[in-house]
Amino acid sequence: MTEPDLYEVVNPATEEVITTVELAGAAETDAAVARARAAFDTWRRVAPADRARLLRAFAAAVDADREHLAALEVANAGHTIGNARWEAGNARDVIEYYAAAPERLFGRQIPVAGGIDVTFQEPIGVVGVIVPWNFPMPIAAWALAPALAAGNTVIVKPAELTPLTALRLAELALRAGIPEGVLQVLPGRGPVVGQRFVTHPDVRKVVFTGSTRVGKAVMAGCADQVKPVTLELGGKSANIVFADADLAKAAATAPYAVFDNAGQDCCARSRILVEASAYEEFLALLEPAVHGVRVGDPTDEKTEMGPLISAAHRARVSSYVPDGAAVAIRGSAPDGPGFWYPPTVLAPVRHDDRAFTEEIFGPVVTVVPFRDEEDALRIANATEYGLSGSIWTRDLGRALRVSRGVEAGNLSVNSHSSVRYTTPFGGFKQSGLGRELGPDALDAFTQTKNVFISTEE
Ligand code: NAD
């Protein structure tokens, strides 16, 4: 008998151990895949209306458990209670939205000679979902809901640091009547459980959200079995502010577009680009906005930013702000236990400074000036990433030109929203492959089968 691999789950705001979770090894992963494979044969045959009903019951169970799920996320990930409630509500909404899909999984009838040609959207099989620690609930839900709706069975591997809400979602699914083996949550290490999703021939699709480095390895591994992958990876998104914009609003909202979730957001607008003629005024307006971000106890309803996820991550974030760095504005953070880091604005920065080029994934933002529209696009696109971004201007033509010009998958004009469950989400360039959410997400969890039926005598 090998010793169980026990993992201590820590509250990042207090550094206290909340609980211990047993991590699965290779043998447990293979057993989970076998259960998912067996469950696939029955789940795919559940009548569409019944599959829809079960998903609606699952959404209702999540809804009834929202406060509990939110409290788990506050304790496990240090998310503010306001954010955690939104995330639990988002998981419910996504499951409810895709509960409508089983009854609308249409194929096509294509005109051909000598018969009838029809297509079917067939499920793929067992789907392995690998989730990062920054948004444990929504990211799990975005994959599992459309995958289940399309008739696949799912195994979710949460991040080592944040397994608790995913485990709870699996309990709620069972309680709602979703059969055993259809949705499993398997806490485990990336190179063990995650890697087994890549190599196991019965896992027929992998959804990976995480760093670009690991995502590339997952994609390369999947190539060996021609296994489809959806990748949601890193970002270094630009918040482009033109001089004609509502500068007060742009400056008031900019901190929240990067410091939300303590900057641990793949869509964080971590490069603020400001038209040179408005640069000084913008920085002056940004200062009180940054000082106004309430950093502290995530259980307090007024708190706007909590701690970073771990001591190791805080050390990594700090490395982007070495002694002597050009800190233009610095907010506050609590002393004492917890992995705190204050909101930090770096300006001026060189375009080759690693704080300007690399994803920091913490509450550090860089501000640089640009000359004109062309210069703004050149700077915004000078990155291998392409996930999200914002454009602030009152000129509609410019808003559309720049939206078309920025190489990123999710843009917002005069706002900072990236994610709605009804609209597609995903990255350009090395920020990802494929799209989640929105009306077309089922495409990523089905394969088209074409059947020709002869009508010849
Ligand atoms: P990570 O790549 O270290 O880990 C992500 C997941 O992959 C974890 O569950 C981890 O256990 C697993 N993993 C690690 N090694 C593996 C391997 N060899 N094989 C299979 N799985 C493995 O990323 P992280 O630090 O947890 O998350 C932060 C990153 O995620 C950031 O780069 C961020 O931008 C990105 N992210 C992207 C999106 C998006 O939608 N584009 C959303 C959230 C986070």
PDB file of C-alpha atoms in Angstrom, residues 114-371:
ATOM      1  CA  GLY A 114     -30.413   9.944 -54.763  1.00  0.00           C
ATOM      2  CA  GLY A 115     -31.343  10.187 -51.126  1.00  0.00           C
ATOM      3  CA  ILE A 116     -31.393  12.180 -47.936  1.00  0.00           C
ATOM      4  CA  ASP A 117     -28.337  13.484 -46.165  1.00  0.00           C
ATOM      5  CA  VAL A 118     -28.491  14.338 -42.475  1.00  0.00           C
ATOM      6  CA  THR A 119     -25.938  15.288 -39.872  1.00  0.00           C
ATOM      7  CA  PHE A 120     -25.891  14.429 -36.163  1.00  0.00           C
ATOM      8  CA  GLN A 121     -24.012  16.261 -33.422  1.00  0.00           C
ATOM      9  CA  GLU A 122     -22.541  13.312 -31.546  1.00  0.00           C
ATOM     10  CA  PRO A 123     -20.953  13.593 -28.087  1.00  0.00           C
ATOM     11  CA  ILE A 124     -17.215  12.972 -27.972  1.00  0.00           C
ATOM     12  CA  GLY A 125     -16.960  10.706 -24.911  1.00  0.00           C
ATOM     13  CA  VAL A 126     -15.105  11.305 -21.653  1.00  0.00           C
ATOM     14  CA  VAL A 127     -14.009  14.940 -21.294  1.00  0.00           C
ATOM     15  CA  GLY A 128     -11.148  15.840 -18.922  1.00  0.00           C
ATOM     16  CA  VAL A 129     -11.349  19.368 -17.557  1.00  0.00           C
ATOM     17  CA  ILE A 130      -8.215  20.897 -15.971  1.00  0.00           C
ATOM     18  CA  VAL A 131      -8.978  23.991 -13.887  1.00  0.00           C
ATOM     19  CA  PRO A 132      -6.661  26.700 -12.449  1.00  0.00           C
ATOM     20  CA  TRP A 133      -6.924  28.212  -8.969  1.00  0.00           C
ATOM     21  CA  ASN A 134      -7.978  31.736  -9.868  1.00  0.00           C
ATOM     22  CA  PHE A 135     -11.688  31.182 -10.649  1.00  0.00           C
ATOM     23  CA  PRO A 136     -12.351  27.608  -9.533  1.00  0.00           C
ATOM     24  CA  MET A 137     -16.152  27.647  -9.826  1.00  0.00           C
ATOM     25  CA  PRO A 138     -16.908  29.506 -13.062  1.00  0.00           C
ATOM     26  CA  ILE A 139     -14.106  27.868 -15.040  1.00  0.00           C
ATOM     27  CA  ALA A 140     -15.249  24.380 -14.030  1.00  0.00           C
ATOM     28  CA  ALA A 141     -18.863  25.257 -14.897  1.00  0.00           C
ATOM     29  CA  TRP A 142     -18.043  26.754 -18.317  1.00  0.00           C
ATOM     30  CA  ALA A 143     -16.710  23.378 -19.452  1.00  0.00           C
ATOM     31  CA  LEU A 144     -18.784  20.860 -17.566  1.00  0.00           C
ATOM     32  CA  ALA A 145     -22.200  22.375 -18.378  1.00  0.00           C
ATOM     33  CA  PRO A 146     -22.023  22.300 -22.201  1.00  0.00           C
ATOM     34  CA  ALA A 147     -20.062  19.021 -22.125  1.00  0.00           C
ATOM     35  CA  LEU A 148     -22.769  17.278 -20.081  1.00  0.00           C
ATOM     36  CA  ALA A 149     -25.549  18.890 -22.111  1.00  0.00           C
ATOM     37  CA  ALA A 150     -24.072  17.419 -25.290  1.00  0.00           C
ATOM     38  CA  GLY A 151     -24.076  13.913 -23.781  1.00  0.00           C
ATOM     39  CA  ASN A 152     -20.443  13.593 -22.692  1.00  0.00           C
ATOM     40  CA  THR A 153     -19.288  12.481 -19.257  1.00  0.00           C
ATOM     41  CA  VAL A 154     -16.851  14.725 -17.412  1.00  0.00           C
ATOM     42  CA  ILE A 155     -13.964  14.468 -14.963  1.00  0.00           C
ATOM     43  CA  VAL A 156     -12.850  17.786 -13.462  1.00  0.00           C
ATOM     44  CA  LYS A 157      -9.378  18.144 -11.991  1.00  0.00           C
ATOM     45  CA  PRO A 158      -9.354  21.262  -9.824  1.00  0.00           C
ATOM     46  CA  ALA A 159      -6.105  23.078  -9.056  1.00  0.00           C
ATOM     47  CA  GLU A 160      -4.228  21.609  -6.096  1.00  0.00           C
ATOM     48  CA  LEU A 161      -4.735  24.854  -4.127  1.00  0.00           C
ATOM     49  CA  THR A 162      -8.508  25.193  -4.648  1.00  0.00           C
ATOM     50  CA  PRO A 163     -10.454  21.915  -4.760  1.00  0.00           C
ATOM     51  CA  LEU A 164     -13.321  22.703  -2.377  1.00  0.00           C
ATOM     52  CA  THR A 165     -16.009  24.306  -4.548  1.00  0.00           C
ATOM     53  CA  ALA A 166     -15.498  21.816  -7.373  1.00  0.00           C
ATOM     54  CA  LEU A 167     -15.937  18.933  -4.912  1.00  0.00           C
ATOM     55  CA  ARG A 168     -19.131  20.565  -3.688  1.00  0.00           C
ATOM     56  CA  LEU A 169     -20.444  20.956  -7.256  1.00  0.00           C
ATOM     57  CA  ALA A 170     -20.004  17.206  -7.773  1.00  0.00           C
ATOM     58  CA  GLU A 171     -22.004  16.484  -4.599  1.00  0.00           C
ATOM     59  CA  LEU A 172     -24.770  18.827  -5.765  1.00  0.00           C
ATOM     60  CA  ALA A 173     -24.907  17.130  -9.166  1.00  0.00           C
ATOM     61  CA  LEU A 174     -25.407  13.739  -7.533  1.00  0.00           C
ATOM     62  CA  ARG A 175     -28.037  15.159  -5.209  1.00  0.00           C
ATOM     63  CA  ALA A 176     -29.869  16.598  -8.239  1.00  0.00           C
ATOM     64  CA  GLY A 177     -30.099  13.117  -9.744  1.00  0.00           C
ATOM     65  CA  ILE A 178     -27.267  13.205 -12.270  1.00  0.00           C
ATOM     66  CA  PRO A 179     -26.170   9.544 -12.353  1.00  0.00           C
ATOM     67  CA  GLU A 180     -22.939   8.330 -10.722  1.00  0.00           C
ATOM     68  CA  GLY A 181     -19.914   8.585 -13.001  1.00  0.00           C
ATOM     69  CA  VAL A 182     -21.412  11.282 -15.247  1.00  0.00           C
ATOM     70  CA  LEU A 183     -19.661  14.138 -13.423  1.00  0.00           C
ATOM     71  CA  GLN A 184     -16.650  13.352 -11.245  1.00  0.00           C
ATOM     72  CA  VAL A 185     -14.279  15.734  -9.501  1.00  0.00           C
ATOM     73  CA  LEU A 186     -10.821  14.350  -8.900  1.00  0.00           C
ATOM     74  CA  PRO A 187      -8.413  16.483  -6.870  1.00  0.00           C
ATOM     75  CA  GLY A 188      -4.862  15.739  -7.894  1.00  0.00           C
ATOM     76  CA  ARG A 189      -1.563  17.065  -9.074  1.00  0.00           C
ATOM     77  CA  GLY A 190      -1.255  18.478 -12.577  1.00  0.00           C
ATOM     78  CA  PRO A 191       1.571  16.242 -13.719  1.00  0.00           C
ATOM     79  CA  VAL A 192      -0.293  13.163 -12.367  1.00  0.00           C
ATOM     80  CA  VAL A 193      -4.067  13.493 -12.909  1.00  0.00           C
ATOM     81  CA  GLY A 194      -3.950  16.295 -15.512  1.00  0.00           C
ATOM     82  CA  GLN A 195      -1.251  14.522 -17.478  1.00  0.00           C
ATOM     83  CA  ARG A 196      -3.243  11.259 -17.375  1.00  0.00           C
ATOM     84  CA  PHE A 197      -6.172  13.051 -19.048  1.00  0.00           C
ATOM     85  CA  VAL A 198      -3.742  13.833 -21.859  1.00  0.00           C
ATOM     86  CA  THR A 199      -2.360  10.309 -22.233  1.00  0.00           C
ATOM     87  CA  HIS A 200      -5.385   8.130 -21.400  1.00  0.00           C
ATOM     88  CA  PRO A 201      -6.937   6.896 -24.657  1.00  0.00           C
ATOM     89  CA  ASP A 202     -10.462   6.873 -23.174  1.00  0.00           C
ATOM     90  CA  VAL A 203     -10.343  10.600 -22.380  1.00  0.00           C
ATOM     91  CA  ARG A 204     -11.419  11.882 -25.769  1.00  0.00           C
ATOM     92  CA  LYS A 205     -11.203  15.642 -25.189  1.00  0.00           C
ATOM     93  CA  VAL A 206      -9.261  17.913 -22.827  1.00  0.00           C
ATOM     94  CA  VAL A 207     -10.288  21.379 -21.727  1.00  0.00           C
ATOM     95  CA  PHE A 208      -7.339  23.149 -20.148  1.00  0.00           C
ATOM     96  CA  THR A 209      -7.395  26.551 -18.468  1.00  0.00           C
ATOM     97  CA  GLY A 210      -4.125  27.749 -16.990  1.00  0.00           C
ATOM     98  CA  SER A 211      -0.713  29.019 -17.925  1.00  0.00           C
ATOM     99  CA  THR A 212       0.451  29.197 -21.520  1.00  0.00           C
ATOM    100  CA  ARG A 213       3.520  27.106 -20.596  1.00  0.00           C
ATOM    101  CA  VAL A 214       1.493  24.110 -19.354  1.00  0.00           C
ATOM    102  CA  GLY A 215      -1.168  24.631 -22.039  1.00  0.00           C
ATOM    103  CA  LYS A 216       1.419  24.151 -24.796  1.00  0.00           C
ATOM    104  CA  ALA A 217       2.586  20.888 -23.200  1.00  0.00           C
ATOM    105  CA  VAL A 218      -1.032  19.678 -22.917  1.00  0.00           C
ATOM    106  CA  MET A 219      -1.630  20.481 -26.579  1.00  0.00           C
ATOM    107  CA  ALA A 220       1.568  18.734 -27.666  1.00  0.00           C
ATOM    108  CA  GLY A 221       0.630  15.669 -25.599  1.00  0.00           C
ATOM    109  CA  CYS A 222      -2.886  15.553 -27.030  1.00  0.00           C
ATOM    110  CA  ALA A 223      -1.465  15.550 -30.557  1.00  0.00           C
ATOM    111  CA  ASP A 224      -0.211  12.020 -29.984  1.00  0.00           C
ATOM    112  CA  GLN A 225      -3.800  10.714 -29.960  1.00  0.00           C
ATOM    113  CA  VAL A 226      -5.238  13.471 -32.170  1.00  0.00           C
ATOM    114  CA  LYS A 227      -7.225  14.452 -29.096  1.00  0.00           C
ATOM    115  CA  PRO A 228      -9.093  17.749 -29.413  1.00  0.00           C
ATOM    116  CA  VAL A 229      -8.235  20.451 -26.876  1.00  0.00           C
ATOM    117  CA  THR A 230      -9.751  23.714 -25.795  1.00  0.00           C
ATOM    118  CA  LEU A 231      -7.126  26.024 -24.280  1.00  0.00           C
ATOM    119  CA  GLU A 232      -7.802  29.127 -22.178  1.00  0.00           C
ATOM    120  CA  LEU A 233      -4.402  30.561 -21.330  1.00  0.00           C
ATOM    121  CA  GLY A 234      -2.685  33.704 -20.097  1.00  0.00           C
ATOM    122  CA  GLY A 235      -3.128  37.347 -20.966  1.00  0.00           C
ATOM    123  CA  LYS A 236      -1.501  40.770 -20.869  1.00  0.00           C
ATOM    124  CA  SER A 237      -4.450  42.851 -21.900  1.00  0.00           C
ATOM    125  CA  ALA A 238      -4.443  46.529 -22.822  1.00  0.00           C
ATOM    126  CA  ASN A 239      -6.792  49.189 -21.495  1.00  0.00           C
ATOM    127  CA  ILE A 240      -6.548  51.875 -24.199  1.00  0.00           C
ATOM    128  CA  VAL A 241      -7.654  55.343 -23.125  1.00  0.00           C
ATOM    129  CA  PHE A 242      -8.012  58.052 -25.768  1.00  0.00           C
ATOM    130  CA  ALA A 243      -7.913  61.733 -24.814  1.00  0.00           C
ATOM    131  CA  ASP A 244     -11.538  62.250 -25.947  1.00  0.00           C
ATOM    132  CA  ALA A 245     -12.838  59.612 -23.483  1.00  0.00           C
ATOM    133  CA  ASP A 246     -14.719  60.222 -20.257  1.00  0.00           C
ATOM    134  CA  LEU A 247     -11.378  60.341 -18.424  1.00  0.00           C
ATOM    135  CA  ALA A 248     -12.926  60.471 -14.959  1.00  0.00           C
ATOM    136  CA  LYS A 249     -14.857  57.264 -15.624  1.00  0.00           C
ATOM    137  CA  ALA A 250     -11.924  55.574 -17.352  1.00  0.00           C
ATOM    138  CA  ALA A 251      -9.639  56.363 -14.379  1.00  0.00           C
ATOM    139  CA  ALA A 252     -12.235  55.447 -11.751  1.00  0.00           C
ATOM    140  CA  THR A 253     -12.809  52.022 -13.292  1.00  0.00           C
ATOM    141  CA  ALA A 254      -9.238  51.168 -14.382  1.00  0.00           C
ATOM    142  CA  PRO A 255      -8.143  49.854 -10.945  1.00  0.00           C
ATOM    143  CA  TYR A 256     -11.035  47.379 -10.835  1.00  0.00           C
ATOM    144  CA  ALA A 257     -10.201  46.158 -14.350  1.00  0.00           C
ATOM    145  CA  VAL A 258      -6.844  44.908 -13.082  1.00  0.00           C
ATOM    146  CA  PHE A 259      -7.002  44.626  -9.280  1.00  0.00           C
ATOM    147  CA  ASP A 260     -10.232  42.633  -9.149  1.00  0.00           C
ATOM    148  CA  ASN A 261      -9.491  39.181  -7.696  1.00  0.00           C
ATOM    149  CA  ALA A 262      -6.131  40.720  -6.652  1.00  0.00           C
ATOM    150  CA  GLY A 263      -5.109  40.795 -10.318  1.00  0.00           C
ATOM    151  CA  GLN A 264      -5.355  36.995 -10.550  1.00  0.00           C
ATOM    152  CA  ASP A 265      -7.523  37.254 -13.614  1.00  0.00           C
ATOM    153  CA  CYS A 266      -6.551  36.141 -17.093  1.00  0.00           C
ATOM    154  CA  CYS A 267      -8.492  39.156 -18.443  1.00  0.00           C
ATOM    155  CA  ALA A 268      -6.770  41.694 -16.165  1.00  0.00           C
ATOM    156  CA  ARG A 269      -6.146  44.933 -18.050  1.00  0.00           C
ATOM    157  CA  SER A 270      -2.584  45.058 -16.778  1.00  0.00           C
ATOM    158  CA  ARG A 271      -1.259  47.501 -19.391  1.00  0.00           C
ATOM    159  CA  ILE A 272      -2.928  50.898 -19.384  1.00  0.00           C
ATOM    160  CA  LEU A 273      -2.192  52.804 -22.590  1.00  0.00           C
ATOM    161  CA  VAL A 274      -3.083  56.505 -22.428  1.00  0.00           C
ATOM    162  CA  GLU A 275      -2.995  59.047 -25.260  1.00  0.00           C
ATOM    163  CA  ALA A 276      -0.018  61.294 -24.514  1.00  0.00           C
ATOM    164  CA  SER A 277      -2.052  64.510 -24.381  1.00  0.00           C
ATOM    165  CA  ALA A 278      -4.181  63.057 -21.532  1.00  0.00           C
ATOM    166  CA  TYR A 279      -1.446  61.082 -19.768  1.00  0.00           C
ATOM    167  CA  GLU A 280      -0.749  63.430 -16.817  1.00  0.00           C
ATOM    168  CA  GLU A 281      -4.436  64.150 -16.223  1.00  0.00           C
ATOM    169  CA  PHE A 282      -5.236  60.433 -16.303  1.00  0.00           C
ATOM    170  CA  LEU A 283      -2.523  59.586 -13.754  1.00  0.00           C
ATOM    171  CA  ALA A 284      -3.784  62.367 -11.473  1.00  0.00           C
ATOM    172  CA  LEU A 285      -7.311  60.904 -11.665  1.00  0.00           C
ATOM    173  CA  LEU A 286      -6.018  57.348 -11.213  1.00  0.00           C
ATOM    174  CA  GLU A 287      -4.299  58.093  -7.906  1.00  0.00           C
ATOM    175  CA  PRO A 288      -7.424  58.557  -5.729  1.00  0.00           C
ATOM    176  CA  ALA A 289      -9.094  55.641  -7.514  1.00  0.00           C
ATOM    177  CA  VAL A 290      -6.223  53.313  -6.575  1.00  0.00           C
ATOM    178  CA  HIS A 291      -6.177  54.573  -2.990  1.00  0.00           C
ATOM    179  CA  GLY A 292      -9.920  53.983  -2.888  1.00  0.00           C
ATOM    180  CA  VAL A 293      -9.648  50.214  -3.523  1.00  0.00           C
ATOM    181  CA  ARG A 294     -10.591  48.544  -0.240  1.00  0.00           C
ATOM    182  CA  VAL A 295      -8.142  45.730   0.430  1.00  0.00           C
ATOM    183  CA  GLY A 296      -8.722  43.473   3.393  1.00  0.00           C
ATOM    184  CA  ASP A 297     -10.768  40.733   5.032  1.00  0.00           C
ATOM    185  CA  PRO A 298     -12.580  38.988   2.165  1.00  0.00           C
ATOM    186  CA  THR A 299     -15.516  38.056   4.399  1.00  0.00           C
ATOM    187  CA  ASP A 300     -16.329  41.771   4.870  1.00  0.00           C
ATOM    188  CA  GLU A 301     -19.024  42.823   2.383  1.00  0.00           C
ATOM    189  CA  LYS A 302     -17.254  46.153   1.761  1.00  0.00           C
ATOM    190  CA  THR A 303     -13.938  44.602   0.785  1.00  0.00           C
ATOM    191  CA  GLU A 304     -13.009  44.963  -2.882  1.00  0.00           C
ATOM    192  CA  MET A 305      -9.724  43.060  -3.008  1.00  0.00           C
ATOM    193  CA  GLY A 306      -8.467  40.098  -1.011  1.00  0.00           C
ATOM    194  CA  PRO A 307      -5.080  38.397  -0.711  1.00  0.00           C
ATOM    195  CA  LEU A 308      -3.016  36.561  -3.290  1.00  0.00           C
ATOM    196  CA  ILE A 309      -3.439  32.801  -3.413  1.00  0.00           C
ATOM    197  CA  SER A 310      -0.160  31.701  -1.781  1.00  0.00           C
ATOM    198  CA  ALA A 311       3.180  32.811  -0.367  1.00  0.00           C
ATOM    199  CA  ALA A 312       4.967  31.445  -3.446  1.00  0.00           C
ATOM    200  CA  HIS A 313       2.707  33.445  -5.743  1.00  0.00           C
ATOM    201  CA  ARG A 314       3.245  36.611  -3.692  1.00  0.00           C
ATOM    202  CA  ALA A 315       7.007  36.162  -4.042  1.00  0.00           C
ATOM    203  CA  ARG A 316       6.553  35.841  -7.811  1.00  0.00           C
ATOM    204  CA  VAL A 317       4.387  38.976  -8.023  1.00  0.00           C
ATOM    205  CA  SER A 318       6.861  40.929  -5.854  1.00  0.00           C
ATOM    206  CA  SER A 319       9.687  40.069  -8.246  1.00  0.00           C
ATOM    207  CA  TYR A 320       8.073  42.392 -10.817  1.00  0.00           C
ATOM    208  CA  VAL A 321       8.471  45.335  -8.444  1.00  0.00           C
ATOM    209  CA  PRO A 322      12.139  45.210  -7.395  1.00  0.00           C
ATOM    210  CA  ASP A 323      13.685  47.862  -5.146  1.00  0.00           C
ATOM    211  CA  GLY A 324      13.974  51.053  -7.140  1.00  0.00           C
ATOM    212  CA  ALA A 325      11.060  50.213  -9.473  1.00  0.00           C
ATOM    213  CA  ALA A 326       9.112  53.249 -10.689  1.00  0.00           C
ATOM    214  CA  VAL A 327       6.140  52.936  -8.329  1.00  0.00           C
ATOM    215  CA  ALA A 328       3.872  55.874  -9.233  1.00  0.00           C
ATOM    216  CA  ILE A 329       0.946  54.929  -6.971  1.00  0.00           C
ATOM    217  CA  ARG A 330       0.641  52.358  -4.238  1.00  0.00           C
ATOM    218  CA  GLY A 331      -2.515  51.399  -2.356  1.00  0.00           C
ATOM    219  CA  SER A 332      -2.682  49.729   1.019  1.00  0.00           C
ATOM    220  CA  ALA A 333      -2.862  46.134   2.243  1.00  0.00           C
ATOM    221  CA  PRO A 334      -3.211  44.599   5.708  1.00  0.00           C
ATOM    222  CA  ASP A 335      -0.208  43.548   7.783  1.00  0.00           C
ATOM    223  CA  GLY A 336      -0.045  40.252   9.599  1.00  0.00           C
ATOM    224  CA  PRO A 337      -1.058  36.818   8.384  1.00  0.00           C
ATOM    225  CA  GLY A 338      -2.324  36.402   4.831  1.00  0.00           C
ATOM    226  CA  PHE A 339      -0.656  36.668   1.437  1.00  0.00           C
ATOM    227  CA  TRP A 340      -1.310  40.394   0.966  1.00  0.00           C
ATOM    228  CA  TYR A 341       0.071  42.627  -1.725  1.00  0.00           C
ATOM    229  CA  PRO A 342      -0.996  46.258  -2.227  1.00  0.00           C
ATOM    230  CA  PRO A 343      -2.400  47.596  -5.509  1.00  0.00           C
ATOM    231  CA  THR A 344       0.613  48.975  -7.337  1.00  0.00           C
ATOM    232  CA  VAL A 345       0.924  51.257 -10.372  1.00  0.00           C
ATOM    233  CA  LEU A 346       4.227  51.326 -12.257  1.00  0.00           C
ATOM    234  CA  ALA A 347       4.957  54.389 -14.415  1.00  0.00           C
ATOM    235  CA  PRO A 348       6.899  55.231 -16.397  1.00  0.00           C
ATOM    236  CA  VAL A 349       7.991  51.818 -17.670  1.00  0.00           C
ATOM    237  CA  ARG A 350      10.040  50.786 -20.683  1.00  0.00           C
ATOM    238  CA  HIS A 351       8.273  48.668 -23.283  1.00  0.00           C
ATOM    239  CA  ASP A 352      10.822  45.899 -22.706  1.00  0.00           C
ATOM    240  CA  ASP A 353      10.425  45.900 -18.907  1.00  0.00           C
ATOM    241  CA  ARG A 354       9.239  42.404 -17.891  1.00  0.00           C
ATOM    242  CA  ALA A 355       6.504  44.070 -15.806  1.00  0.00           C
ATOM    243  CA  PHE A 356       5.165  45.414 -19.126  1.00  0.00           C
ATOM    244  CA  THR A 357       5.651  42.268 -21.201  1.00  0.00           C
ATOM    245  CA  GLU A 358       4.902  39.324 -18.862  1.00  0.00           C
ATOM    246  CA  GLU A 359       1.679  38.242 -17.198  1.00  0.00           C
ATOM    247  CA  ILE A 360       2.120  39.174 -13.516  1.00  0.00           C
ATOM    248  CA  PHE A 361      -1.199  37.749 -12.292  1.00  0.00           C
ATOM    249  CA  GLY A 362      -1.183  40.095  -9.327  1.00  0.00           C
ATOM    250  CA  PRO A 363      -2.270  43.662  -8.458  1.00  0.00           C
ATOM    251  CA  VAL A 364       0.434  45.404 -10.474  1.00  0.00           C
ATOM    252  CA  VAL A 365      -0.402  47.588 -13.458  1.00  0.00           C
ATOM    253  CA  THR A 366       1.826  49.510 -15.863  1.00  0.00           C
ATOM    254  CA  VAL A 367       0.865  52.798 -17.535  1.00  0.00           C
ATOM    255  CA  VAL A 368       2.449  54.032 -20.771  1.00  0.00           C
ATOM    256  CA  PRO A 369       1.632  56.900 -23.151  1.00  0.00           C
ATOM    257  CA  PHE A 370       0.889  56.517 -26.881  1.00  0.00           C
ATOM    258  CA  ARG A 371       0.904  59.069 -29.707  1.00  0.00           C
TER     259      ARG A 371
END
